[in-house]
Coordinates of C-alpha atoms and ligand atoms in Angstrom, one line a residue:
M1 CA 170.2 142.1 74.6
K2 CA 166.7 143.6 74.6
I3 CA 164.2 141.9 76.9
V4 CA 160.6 142.5 77.7
M5 CA 159.0 141.1 81.0
L6 CA 155.4 140.0 80.7
G7 CA 153.1 138.8 83.5
A8 CA 150.3 139.9 85.8
P9 CA 150.8 142.7 88.3
G10 CA 152.7 141.0 91.2
A11 CA 154.0 138.1 89.1
G12 CA 157.5 139.0 90.0
K13 CA 158.5 141.0 86.9
G14 CA 160.3 143.7 88.9
T15 CA 162.1 141.2 91.1
Q16 CA 163.4 139.2 88.2
A17 CA 164.1 142.3 86.0
K18 CA 166.5 143.6 88.7
M19 CA 168.4 140.3 88.8
I20 CA 168.6 140.2 85.0
A21 CA 169.8 143.8 84.9
E22 CA 172.6 143.0 87.3
E23 CA 173.6 139.7 85.7
Y24 CA 173.8 141.1 82.2
A25 CA 174.8 144.7 83.1
I26 CA 171.9 146.3 81.3
P27 CA 169.5 148.9 82.7
H28 CA 166.3 147.9 84.3
I29 CA 163.5 150.2 83.0
S30 CA 160.2 150.2 84.8
T31 CA 157.5 152.5 83.6
G32 CA 155.8 152.1 87.0
D33 CA 158.9 153.3 88.8
I34 CA 159.2 156.2 86.4
F35 CA 155.6 157.2 87.1
R36 CA 156.0 156.7 90.9
A37 CA 159.1 158.9 91.0
N38 CA 157.1 161.6 89.2
V39 CA 154.2 161.3 91.5
K40 CA 156.6 161.6 94.5
G41 CA 158.3 164.6 92.9
G42 CA 154.9 166.3 92.2
T43 CA 155.7 166.8 88.5
P44 CA 152.9 167.5 85.9
L45 CA 153.5 164.0 84.5
G46 CA 153.2 162.5 88.0
M47 CA 149.9 164.4 88.6
E48 CA 148.5 163.2 85.4
A49 CA 149.6 159.5 85.9
K50 CA 148.4 159.4 89.5
A51 CA 144.8 159.6 88.8
Y52 CA 144.9 156.5 86.5
M53 CA 147.2 154.6 88.8
D54 CA 145.0 155.1 91.9
R55 CA 142.1 153.7 90.0
G56 CA 144.1 150.7 88.8
E57 CA 143.8 151.8 85.2
L58 CA 146.5 152.2 82.6
V59 CA 148.1 155.5 81.9
P60 CA 147.2 156.5 78.3
D61 CA 149.4 155.0 75.6
E62 CA 150.5 158.3 74.1
L63 CA 152.0 159.6 77.4
T64 CA 153.5 156.2 78.3
V65 CA 155.1 155.7 74.9
R66 CA 156.7 159.1 75.0
I67 CA 158.2 158.5 78.4
L68 CA 159.5 155.1 77.4
L69 CA 161.0 156.2 74.0
D70 CA 162.8 159.0 75.8
R71 CA 164.3 156.6 78.3
V72 CA 165.5 154.0 75.8
A73 CA 167.2 156.7 73.7
K74 CA 169.7 157.3 76.5
D75 CA 173.3 156.2 76.1
D76 CA 173.1 153.5 78.8
C77 CA 170.7 151.6 76.6
A78 CA 173.1 151.1 73.7
N79 CA 173.8 147.5 74.7
G80 CA 170.2 146.7 75.5
Y81 CA 167.8 146.8 78.5
V82 CA 165.2 144.9 80.4
L83 CA 161.7 146.5 80.2
D84 CA 159.4 145.8 83.2
G85 CA 155.8 146.9 82.9
F86 CA 156.1 148.1 79.2
P87 CA 154.6 147.3 76.8
R88 CA 151.2 146.8 78.4
T89 CA 148.9 147.2 75.4
I90 CA 149.2 146.1 71.8
P91 CA 149.5 149.7 70.5
Q92 CA 152.5 150.2 72.9
A93 CA 154.1 147.0 71.6
E94 CA 153.6 148.1 68.0
V95 CA 155.2 151.5 68.6
L96 CA 158.2 149.9 70.3
D97 CA 158.5 147.4 67.5
S98 CA 158.4 150.0 64.7
E99 CA 160.8 152.3 66.5
L100 CA 163.3 149.4 66.8
A101 CA 162.7 148.3 63.2
K102 CA 163.8 151.8 62.1
M103 CA 167.2 150.9 63.6
N104 CA 167.2 147.4 62.2
D105 CA 166.7 146.1 65.7
R106 CA 164.1 144.1 67.6
I107 CA 163.2 142.6 71.0
D108 CA 165.3 139.4 71.6
F109 CA 163.2 137.8 74.3
A110 CA 159.8 138.3 75.9
I111 CA 159.7 136.5 79.2
D112 CA 156.3 135.7 80.6
V113 CA 156.4 135.1 84.3
E114 CA 153.3 132.9 85.0
V115 CA 151.4 133.2 88.3
P116 CA 147.7 132.4 88.7
D117 CA 145.3 135.2 89.9
E118 CA 144.6 133.4 93.2
N119 CA 148.3 133.8 94.2
I120 CA 148.5 137.4 93.2
V121 CA 146.1 139.0 95.6
R122 CA 147.9 137.3 98.5
R123 CA 151.3 138.3 97.2
M124 CA 150.4 142.0 96.8
S125 CA 149.1 142.5 100.3
G126 CA 152.6 141.4 101.5
R127 CA 154.5 143.6 99.0
R128 CA 156.5 146.5 100.4
A129 CA 158.1 149.0 98.1
C130 CA 160.9 151.5 98.3
L131 CA 159.8 154.6 96.4
N132 CA 163.3 155.9 96.5
C133 CA 165.2 153.2 94.6
G134 CA 162.4 151.0 93.3
A135 CA 163.3 147.9 95.3
T136 CA 160.5 145.6 96.3
Y137 CA 160.2 143.1 99.2
H138 CA 157.7 140.7 100.6
I139 CA 157.0 140.5 104.3
E140 CA 157.1 136.7 104.2
H141 CA 158.9 135.6 101.1
I142 CA 161.5 138.3 100.5
P143 CA 161.9 140.3 103.7
P144 CA 164.3 143.2 104.0
K145 CA 167.2 142.7 106.5
K146 CA 165.7 145.3 108.8
E147 CA 161.9 145.5 109.0
G148 CA 160.4 148.4 107.1
I149 CA 163.8 149.6 105.8
C150 CA 165.2 149.2 102.2
D151 CA 168.4 147.1 102.1
N152 CA 169.7 149.1 99.2
C153 CA 169.2 152.7 100.2
G154 CA 167.9 152.8 103.8
S155 CA 164.6 154.5 102.9
E156 CA 161.3 153.6 104.6
L157 CA 159.3 150.9 102.9
V158 CA 155.6 151.4 102.1
L159 CA 152.5 149.5 101.0
R160 CA 151.7 151.0 97.7
D161 CA 148.3 152.8 97.4
D162 CA 147.4 150.7 94.4
D163 CA 148.3 147.4 96.2
K164 CA 145.0 147.4 98.2
E165 CA 142.9 144.4 97.5
E166 CA 140.1 146.2 95.5
T167 CA 142.7 148.0 93.3
V168 CA 144.6 144.8 92.7
K169 CA 141.5 143.0 91.5
K170 CA 140.8 145.9 89.1
R171 CA 144.5 145.8 87.9
L172 CA 144.2 142.0 87.3
A173 CA 141.0 142.6 85.1
V174 CA 142.9 145.3 83.2
Y175 CA 145.8 142.9 82.8
H176 CA 143.6 140.1 81.3
E177 CA 141.9 142.5 79.0
Q178 CA 144.7 144.7 77.7
T179 CA 148.0 143.1 78.5
Q180 CA 147.6 139.4 78.1
P181 CA 147.2 139.6 74.3
L182 CA 150.9 140.6 74.2
I183 CA 151.7 136.9 75.0
D184 CA 150.3 136.0 71.6
F185 CA 151.9 139.0 70.0
Y186 CA 155.4 138.0 71.0
N187 CA 154.7 134.3 70.5
K188 CA 154.0 135.1 66.8
K189 CA 157.3 136.9 66.6
G190 CA 159.0 133.8 67.9
V191 CA 160.6 135.4 71.0
L192 CA 158.2 134.3 73.7
K193 CA 159.6 132.3 76.7
E194 CA 157.4 131.2 79.5
V195 CA 158.6 130.5 83.1
D196 CA 156.8 129.3 86.2
G197 CA 156.6 132.3 88.5
T198 CA 155.1 130.4 91.5
V199 CA 158.3 128.9 92.7
D200 CA 160.9 130.7 94.8
S201 CA 162.5 133.8 93.2
A202 CA 165.9 132.2 92.9
E203 CA 164.4 129.2 91.0
V204 CA 162.5 131.6 88.7
F205 CA 165.8 133.4 88.0
A206 CA 167.6 130.1 87.3
A207 CA 164.9 129.2 84.7
I208 CA 165.3 132.7 83.1
K209 CA 169.0 132.3 82.9
K210 CA 168.6 129.0 81.0
V211 CA 166.3 130.7 78.6
L212 CA 168.7 133.6 77.9
A213 CA 171.8 131.4 77.7
Ligands
ADP1 P1 153.1 146.2 88.8 O1 154.6 146.0 88.9 O2 152.4 145.8 90.1 O3 152.5 145.5 87.7 P2 153.7 148.8 87.8 O4 154.6 149.4 88.8 O5 154.3 148.2 86.6 O6 152.8 147.7 88.6 O7 152.6 149.8 87.4 C1 151.8 150.5 88.3 C2 150.8 151.4 87.5 O8 151.5 152.3 86.7 C3 149.9 150.6 86.6 O9 148.8 150.1 87.3 C4 149.5 151.7 85.6 O10 148.6 152.6 86.1 C5 150.8 152.5 85.4 N1 151.7 152.0 84.3 C6 152.9 151.4 84.5 N2 153.4 151.0 83.3 C7 152.4 151.3 82.4 C8 152.3 151.2 80.9 N3 153.3 150.6 80.2 N4 151.2 151.6 80.4 C9 150.2 152.2 81.1 N5 150.2 152.4 82.4 C10 151.3 151.9 83.0
ADP2 P1 155.7 142.8 89.6 O1 156.8 143.7 89.2 O2 155.4 141.8 88.5 O3 154.4 143.6 89.9 P2 157.2 142.2 92.0 O4 158.5 141.8 91.5 O5 157.0 143.5 92.6 O6 156.1 142.0 90.9 O7 156.7 141.1 93.0 C1 155.4 141.2 93.7 C2 155.5 140.8 95.1 O8 155.8 139.4 95.2 C3 156.7 141.4 95.9 O9 156.3 141.6 97.2 C4 157.9 140.5 95.8 O10 158.8 140.6 96.8 C5 157.1 139.1 95.8 N1 157.8 138.1 95.0 C6 158.5 138.2 93.9 N2 158.9 137.1 93.4 C7 158.4 136.1 94.2 C8 158.4 134.7 94.3 N3 159.0 134.0 93.3 N4 157.8 134.0 95.3 C9 157.2 134.8 96.2 N5 157.1 136.1 96.3 C10 157.7 136.8 95.3
ZN3 ZN1 165.6 151.7 98.4

């Protein structure tokens, strides 16, 4: 099963993708997590990506596509995967589509997690991220068991640099301009599924399971 998660920054794509990955035993692939791991490790890729991320802009397609195609070529992706944060532009979606078509394959579901912009800014200021394992929490809605510490791996949780209000507003504008057109792209392919992302995360997941069943 090959799944793409769509939705604004902070809609809950990562939260849901992690649950899907566990339920269906497929890898959760987040381009944002891959970039952040490279930033943290100080690699050349990380240094290039950081400049864009800090401004709330997208990393160029060419670089992003290369990273993603390398990742999905790995053995653990043979039975599918859930992509979180990719594709984010029409050209990215087209490359993914044509690479899959070469193997007589395609995306099975594109799940759009719908949350209005007004809710997003509030959500992001409460987000806390683990840069070690990619887990995310929310100080009110989804708190870790111990304040400031990741439940999974025990690392310290941080407020991401790009989760500041001004950068979030910029990312939302970029989302509407460059990413939202993907909803129509996948709708035309007949694989789009929309779920309400404003309800509690367990309810969102229940709606997604219904869609995938
Ligand atoms: P969020 O989960 O809040 O939407 P991500 O972790 O997916 O954020 O992405 C953080 C940043 O990483 C983006 O603002 C962008 O700069 C970069 N990024 C991640 N995925 C992509 C992509 N597919 N194309 C271009 N840039 C990306
Ligand atoms: P995305 O990957 O789309 O950027 P995340 O999964 O990181 O979004 O979620 C953004 C923030 O909102 C995080 O702090 C997360 O804990 C919180 N969150 C996720 N789902 C919900 C939900 N259904 N209700 C309230 N908060 C949520
Ligand atoms: Zn962790």
